[in-house]
Coordinates of C-alpha atoms in Angstrom, one line a residue:
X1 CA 86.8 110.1 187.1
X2 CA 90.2 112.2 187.3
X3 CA 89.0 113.5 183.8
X4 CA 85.7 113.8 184.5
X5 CA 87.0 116.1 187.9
X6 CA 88.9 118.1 185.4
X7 CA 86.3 118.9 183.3
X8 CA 84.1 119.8 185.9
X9 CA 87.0 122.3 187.1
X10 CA 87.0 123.9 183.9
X11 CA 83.4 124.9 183.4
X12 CA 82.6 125.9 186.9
X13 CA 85.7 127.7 186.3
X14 CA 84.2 129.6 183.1
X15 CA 80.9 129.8 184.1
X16 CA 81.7 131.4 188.0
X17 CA 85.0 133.7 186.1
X18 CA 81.8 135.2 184.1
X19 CA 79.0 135.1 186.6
X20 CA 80.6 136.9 189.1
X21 CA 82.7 139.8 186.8
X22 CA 78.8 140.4 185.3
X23 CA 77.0 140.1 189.1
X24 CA 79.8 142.8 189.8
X25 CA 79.0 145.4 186.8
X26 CA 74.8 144.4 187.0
X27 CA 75.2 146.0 190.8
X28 CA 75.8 149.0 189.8
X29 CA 72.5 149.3 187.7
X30 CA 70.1 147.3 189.4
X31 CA 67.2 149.8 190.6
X32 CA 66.4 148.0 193.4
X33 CA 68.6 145.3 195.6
X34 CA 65.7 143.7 195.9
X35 CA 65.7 142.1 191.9
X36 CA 69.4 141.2 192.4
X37 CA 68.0 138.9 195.5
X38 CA 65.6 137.5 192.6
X39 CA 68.7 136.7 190.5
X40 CA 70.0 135.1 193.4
X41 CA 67.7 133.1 194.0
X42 CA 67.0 131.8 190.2
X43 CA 70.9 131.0 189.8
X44 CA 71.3 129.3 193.8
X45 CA 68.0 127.2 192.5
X46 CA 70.1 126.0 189.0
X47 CA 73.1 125.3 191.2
X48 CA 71.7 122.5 193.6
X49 CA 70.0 120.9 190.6
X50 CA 73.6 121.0 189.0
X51 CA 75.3 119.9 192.3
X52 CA 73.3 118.0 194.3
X53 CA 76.4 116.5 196.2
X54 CA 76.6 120.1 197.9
X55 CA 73.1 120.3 198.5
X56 CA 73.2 116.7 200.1
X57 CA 76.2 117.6 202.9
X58 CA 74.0 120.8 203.7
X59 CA 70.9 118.5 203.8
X60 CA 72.9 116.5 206.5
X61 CA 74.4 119.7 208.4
X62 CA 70.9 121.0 208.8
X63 CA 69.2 117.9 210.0
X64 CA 71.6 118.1 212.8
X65 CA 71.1 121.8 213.6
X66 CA 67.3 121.4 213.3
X67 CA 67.5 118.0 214.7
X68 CA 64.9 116.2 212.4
X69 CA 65.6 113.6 209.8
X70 CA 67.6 114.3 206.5
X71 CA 63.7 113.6 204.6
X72 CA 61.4 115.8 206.9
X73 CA 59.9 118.7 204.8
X74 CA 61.4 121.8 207.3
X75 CA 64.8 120.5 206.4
X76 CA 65.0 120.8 202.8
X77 CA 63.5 124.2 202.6
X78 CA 65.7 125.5 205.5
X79 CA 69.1 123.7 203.5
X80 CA 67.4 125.4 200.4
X81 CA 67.0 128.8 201.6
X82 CA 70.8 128.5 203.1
X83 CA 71.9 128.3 199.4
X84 CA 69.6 131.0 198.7
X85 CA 70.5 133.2 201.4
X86 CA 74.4 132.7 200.4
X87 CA 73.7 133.7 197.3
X88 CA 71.9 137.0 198.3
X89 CA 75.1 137.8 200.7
X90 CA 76.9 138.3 197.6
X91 CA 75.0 140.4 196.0
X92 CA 74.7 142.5 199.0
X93 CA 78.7 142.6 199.1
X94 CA 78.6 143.7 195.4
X95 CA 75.9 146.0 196.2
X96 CA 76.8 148.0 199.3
X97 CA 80.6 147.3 198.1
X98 CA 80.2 149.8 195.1
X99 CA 78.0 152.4 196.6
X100 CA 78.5 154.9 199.4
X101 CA 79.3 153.5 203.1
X102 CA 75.9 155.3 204.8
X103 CA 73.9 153.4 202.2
X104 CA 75.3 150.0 204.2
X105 CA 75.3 151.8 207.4
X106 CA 71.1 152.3 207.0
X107 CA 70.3 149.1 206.3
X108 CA 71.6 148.0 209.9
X109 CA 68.5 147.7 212.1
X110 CA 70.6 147.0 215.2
X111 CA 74.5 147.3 216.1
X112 CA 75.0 145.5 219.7
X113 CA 78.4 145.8 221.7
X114 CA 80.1 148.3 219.8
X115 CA 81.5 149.6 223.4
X116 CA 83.3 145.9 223.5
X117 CA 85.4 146.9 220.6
X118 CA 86.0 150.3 222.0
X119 CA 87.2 149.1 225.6
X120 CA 89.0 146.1 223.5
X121 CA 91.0 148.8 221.2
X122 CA 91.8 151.0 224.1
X123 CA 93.6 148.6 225.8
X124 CA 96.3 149.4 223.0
X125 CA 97.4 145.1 222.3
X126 CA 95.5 145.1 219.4
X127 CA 92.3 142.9 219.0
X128 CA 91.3 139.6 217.7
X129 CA 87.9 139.9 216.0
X130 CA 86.3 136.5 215.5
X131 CA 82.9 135.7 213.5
X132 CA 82.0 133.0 211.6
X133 CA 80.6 132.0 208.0
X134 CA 77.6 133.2 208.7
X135 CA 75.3 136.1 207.8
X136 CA 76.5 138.7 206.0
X137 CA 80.2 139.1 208.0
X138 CA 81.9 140.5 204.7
X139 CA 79.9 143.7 205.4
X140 CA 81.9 144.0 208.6
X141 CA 84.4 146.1 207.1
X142 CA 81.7 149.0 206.3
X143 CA 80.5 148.9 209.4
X144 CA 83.8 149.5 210.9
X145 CA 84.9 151.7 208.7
X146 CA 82.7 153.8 209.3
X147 CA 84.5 154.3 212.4
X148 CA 87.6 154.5 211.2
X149 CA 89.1 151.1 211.9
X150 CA 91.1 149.1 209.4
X151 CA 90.5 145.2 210.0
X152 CA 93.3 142.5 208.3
X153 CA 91.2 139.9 207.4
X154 CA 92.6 136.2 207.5
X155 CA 91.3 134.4 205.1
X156 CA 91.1 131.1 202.6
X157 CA 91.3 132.1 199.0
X158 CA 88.4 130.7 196.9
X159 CA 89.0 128.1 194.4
X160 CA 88.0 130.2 191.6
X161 CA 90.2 133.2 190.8
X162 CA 87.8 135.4 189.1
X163 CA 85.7 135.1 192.4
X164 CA 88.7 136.1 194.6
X165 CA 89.6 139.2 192.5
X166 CA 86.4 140.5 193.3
X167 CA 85.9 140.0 196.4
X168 CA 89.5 141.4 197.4
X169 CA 88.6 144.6 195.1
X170 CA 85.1 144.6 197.3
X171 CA 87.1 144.5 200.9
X172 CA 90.1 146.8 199.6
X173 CA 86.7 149.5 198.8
X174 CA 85.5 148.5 202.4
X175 CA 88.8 149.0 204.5
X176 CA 89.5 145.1 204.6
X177 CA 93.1 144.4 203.8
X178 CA 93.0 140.8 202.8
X179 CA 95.9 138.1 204.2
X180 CA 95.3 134.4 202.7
X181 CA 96.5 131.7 203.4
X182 CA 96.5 128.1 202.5
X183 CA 95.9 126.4 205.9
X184 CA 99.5 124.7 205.6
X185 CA 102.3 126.3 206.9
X186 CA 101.1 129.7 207.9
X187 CA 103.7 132.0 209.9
X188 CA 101.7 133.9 212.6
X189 CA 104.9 136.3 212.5
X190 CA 102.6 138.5 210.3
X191 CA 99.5 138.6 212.6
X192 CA 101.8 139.2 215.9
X193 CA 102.9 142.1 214.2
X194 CA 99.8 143.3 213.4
X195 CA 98.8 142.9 216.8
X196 CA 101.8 144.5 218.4
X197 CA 101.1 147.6 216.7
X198 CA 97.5 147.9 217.9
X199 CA 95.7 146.9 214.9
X200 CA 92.4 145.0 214.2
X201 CA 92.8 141.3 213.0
X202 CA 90.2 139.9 211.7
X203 CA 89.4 135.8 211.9
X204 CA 87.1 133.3 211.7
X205 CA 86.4 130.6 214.3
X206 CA 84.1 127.6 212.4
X207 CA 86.1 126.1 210.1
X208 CA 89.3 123.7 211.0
X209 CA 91.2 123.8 207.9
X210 CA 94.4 123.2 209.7
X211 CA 93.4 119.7 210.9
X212 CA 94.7 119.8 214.2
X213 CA 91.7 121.8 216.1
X214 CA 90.6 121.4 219.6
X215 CA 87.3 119.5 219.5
X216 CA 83.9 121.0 221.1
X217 CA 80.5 120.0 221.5
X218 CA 78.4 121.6 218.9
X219 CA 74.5 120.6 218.4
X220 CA 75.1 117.4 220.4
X221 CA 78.1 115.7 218.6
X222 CA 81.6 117.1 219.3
X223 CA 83.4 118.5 216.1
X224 CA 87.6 120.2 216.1
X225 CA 87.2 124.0 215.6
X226 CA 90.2 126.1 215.0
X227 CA 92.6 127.0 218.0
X228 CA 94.4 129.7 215.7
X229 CA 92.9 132.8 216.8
X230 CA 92.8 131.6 220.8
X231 CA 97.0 130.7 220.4
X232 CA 97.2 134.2 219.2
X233 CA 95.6 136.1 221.7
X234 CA 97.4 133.7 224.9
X235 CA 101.0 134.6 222.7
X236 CA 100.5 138.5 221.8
X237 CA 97.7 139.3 224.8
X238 CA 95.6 140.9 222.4
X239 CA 91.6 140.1 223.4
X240 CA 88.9 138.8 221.2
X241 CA 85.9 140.1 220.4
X242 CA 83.4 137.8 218.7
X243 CA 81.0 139.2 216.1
X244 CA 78.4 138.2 214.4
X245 CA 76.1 139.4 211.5
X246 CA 72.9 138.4 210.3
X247 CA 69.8 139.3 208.1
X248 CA 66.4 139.6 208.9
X249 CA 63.3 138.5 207.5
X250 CA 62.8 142.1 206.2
X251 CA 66.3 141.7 204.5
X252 CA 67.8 144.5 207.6
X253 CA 70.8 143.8 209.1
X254 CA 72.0 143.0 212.8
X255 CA 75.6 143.1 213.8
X256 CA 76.3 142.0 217.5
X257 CA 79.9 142.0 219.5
X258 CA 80.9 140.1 222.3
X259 CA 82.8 141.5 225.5
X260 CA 86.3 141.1 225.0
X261 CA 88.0 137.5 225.9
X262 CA 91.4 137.1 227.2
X263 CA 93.9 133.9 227.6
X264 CA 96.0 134.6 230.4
X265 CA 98.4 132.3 232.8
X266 CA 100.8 129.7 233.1
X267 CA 100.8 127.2 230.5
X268 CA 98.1 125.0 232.3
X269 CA 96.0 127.7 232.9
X270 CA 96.5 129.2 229.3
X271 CA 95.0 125.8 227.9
X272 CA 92.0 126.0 230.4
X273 CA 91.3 129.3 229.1
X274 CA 91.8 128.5 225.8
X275 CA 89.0 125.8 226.1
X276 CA 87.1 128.2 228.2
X277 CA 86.7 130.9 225.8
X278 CA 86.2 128.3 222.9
X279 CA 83.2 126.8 224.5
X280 CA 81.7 130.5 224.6
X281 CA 82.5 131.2 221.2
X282 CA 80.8 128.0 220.1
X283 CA 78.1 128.3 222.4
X284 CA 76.8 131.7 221.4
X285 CA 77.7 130.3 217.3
X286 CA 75.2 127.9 218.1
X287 CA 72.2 130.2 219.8
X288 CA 73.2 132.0 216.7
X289 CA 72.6 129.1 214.0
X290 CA 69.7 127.9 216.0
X291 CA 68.3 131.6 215.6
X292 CA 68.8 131.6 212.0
X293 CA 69.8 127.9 210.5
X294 CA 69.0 129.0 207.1
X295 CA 72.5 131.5 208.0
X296 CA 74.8 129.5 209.0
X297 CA 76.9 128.9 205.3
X298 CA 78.7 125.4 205.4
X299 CA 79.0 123.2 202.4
X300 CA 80.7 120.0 203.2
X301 CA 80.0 117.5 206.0
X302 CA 80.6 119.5 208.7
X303 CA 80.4 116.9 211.5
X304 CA 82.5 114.2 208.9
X305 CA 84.6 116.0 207.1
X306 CA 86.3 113.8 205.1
X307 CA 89.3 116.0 205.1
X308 CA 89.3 114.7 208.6
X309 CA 89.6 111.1 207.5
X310 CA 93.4 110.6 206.9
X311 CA 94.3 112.4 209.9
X312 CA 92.4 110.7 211.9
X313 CA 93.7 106.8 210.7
X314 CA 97.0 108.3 211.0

């Protein structure tokens, strides 16, 4: 099996270090976005016949967010078109990444809340801006830019290299400065910093790769999400602003930002706003997701992670 793992490693290695490099290039000369979304959807169709083990976790995530059983029709072309709709998100990066900021800027049929990051900004602490792995939320970084605001995106490298390249080249174009990190061991020194000097500091809120997240109730079962970016704002002051992104049936896009959320107080109280401010952010993830299931881009058990496991017989 440890060979067999290997093995896998490698080609998924070769074929995603020359898919991507070639979706990258092909961008540039496709005459209409709309036949790189054909692409898309041809090579997310080949990859859940090739891995149907990913395709089963997203069969199980969506039968909870659409609450129907794993077999019934409506989930397995909602979990389908989520693999679809993933695949088109990155061919929108590459697209709008390589071509003029108005072009992205156009396609947005609605921008909700920008005066919440305004009134956050002015307060001069920096701010927090949360999403989620949903939507389109690299094309964030246009639609700020546009504005002139810089965002330091916290993120989790992508296991293939090739991948990662590209998609830091993509956010440096956008004015995203990337920060990975590995989920073990990461200083916040660098993001207090950041924050101190009035800068935008980008996160995400859905994933609990650090293993020791607060847990919340989401779609009826409670599951740990991060407490990362809540710790930072209650130890630097700086608010959050959630935002989210997301594509309509007409392939425009919506971007929507929350009023800005503060952790303030004594330790007791800091912890009761912590959990406060959680439960909104996974609240209005959920409307979100419930909105648009096919959106929401998760490809492992999300309720039993098995990353989980260890911790939790520990």
């Amino acid at each position: 099996m440890q060979s067999e793992s290997r093995l896998l490693g490698f080609v998924y290695g070769a074929v995603f270090g020359s898919l991507f490099p070639l979706f990258f290039f092909a961008a540039r000369s496709f005459a209409r976005r709309e036949r790189g979304h054909e692409i898309a959807d041809q090579i997310a169709n080949a990859f859940m016949e090739l891995r149907p083990k990913y395709l089963e976790a997203i069969l199980g995530n969506t039968a909870r967010v659409l609450s129907l059983r794993e077999s019934h029709p409506e989930v397995d072309r909602t979990a389908r078109e989520m693999v679809r709709q993933h695949a088109r998100a990155w061919v929108d990066f590459f697209w709008y990444g390589q071509r003029p900021v108005k072009e992205a800027l156009a396609q947005f049929a609605t921008i909700e809340g920008l005066e919440h990051m305004d009134a956050a900004m002015a307060e001069g602490r920096g701010v927090i801006l949360l999403t989620a792995h949903a939507g389109n939320y690299e094309l964030g970084g246009l639609l700020l830019k546009a504005r002139n605001l810089k965002v330091h995106a916290v993120y989790k490298p992508d296991r293939f290299e090739a991948v990662e390249r590209l998609r830091e080249r993509l956010r440096a174009q956008g004015g995203v400065v990337g920060l990975p990190v590995d989920g073990v061991g990461f200083s916040t020194l660098p993001l207090v910093k950041l924050l101190r000097e009035g800068q935008l500091v980008g996160m995400q809120g859905d994933r609990d790769f650090s293993l020791n997240g607060v847990p919340m109730p989401f779609f009826g079962r409670e599951v740990p999400f991060p407490r990362g970016p809540w710790e930072l704002t209650a130890m630097t002051g700086a608010p959050i602003v959630t935002s989210f992104f997301y594509t309509d049936e007409a392939r425009r896009f919506h971007a929507h930002f929350g009023k800005p959320l503060h952790v303030q107080g004594g330790r007791g109280e800091r912890m009761a706003a912590i959990e406060a401010g959680m439960r909104s952010y996974v609240a209005d993830l959920e409307a979100l997701i419930r909105r648009h299931p096919s959106q929401w881009y998760c490809f492992y058990p999300f309720w039993d992670d098995p990353a989980r496991e260890p911790a939790s017989r520990g």
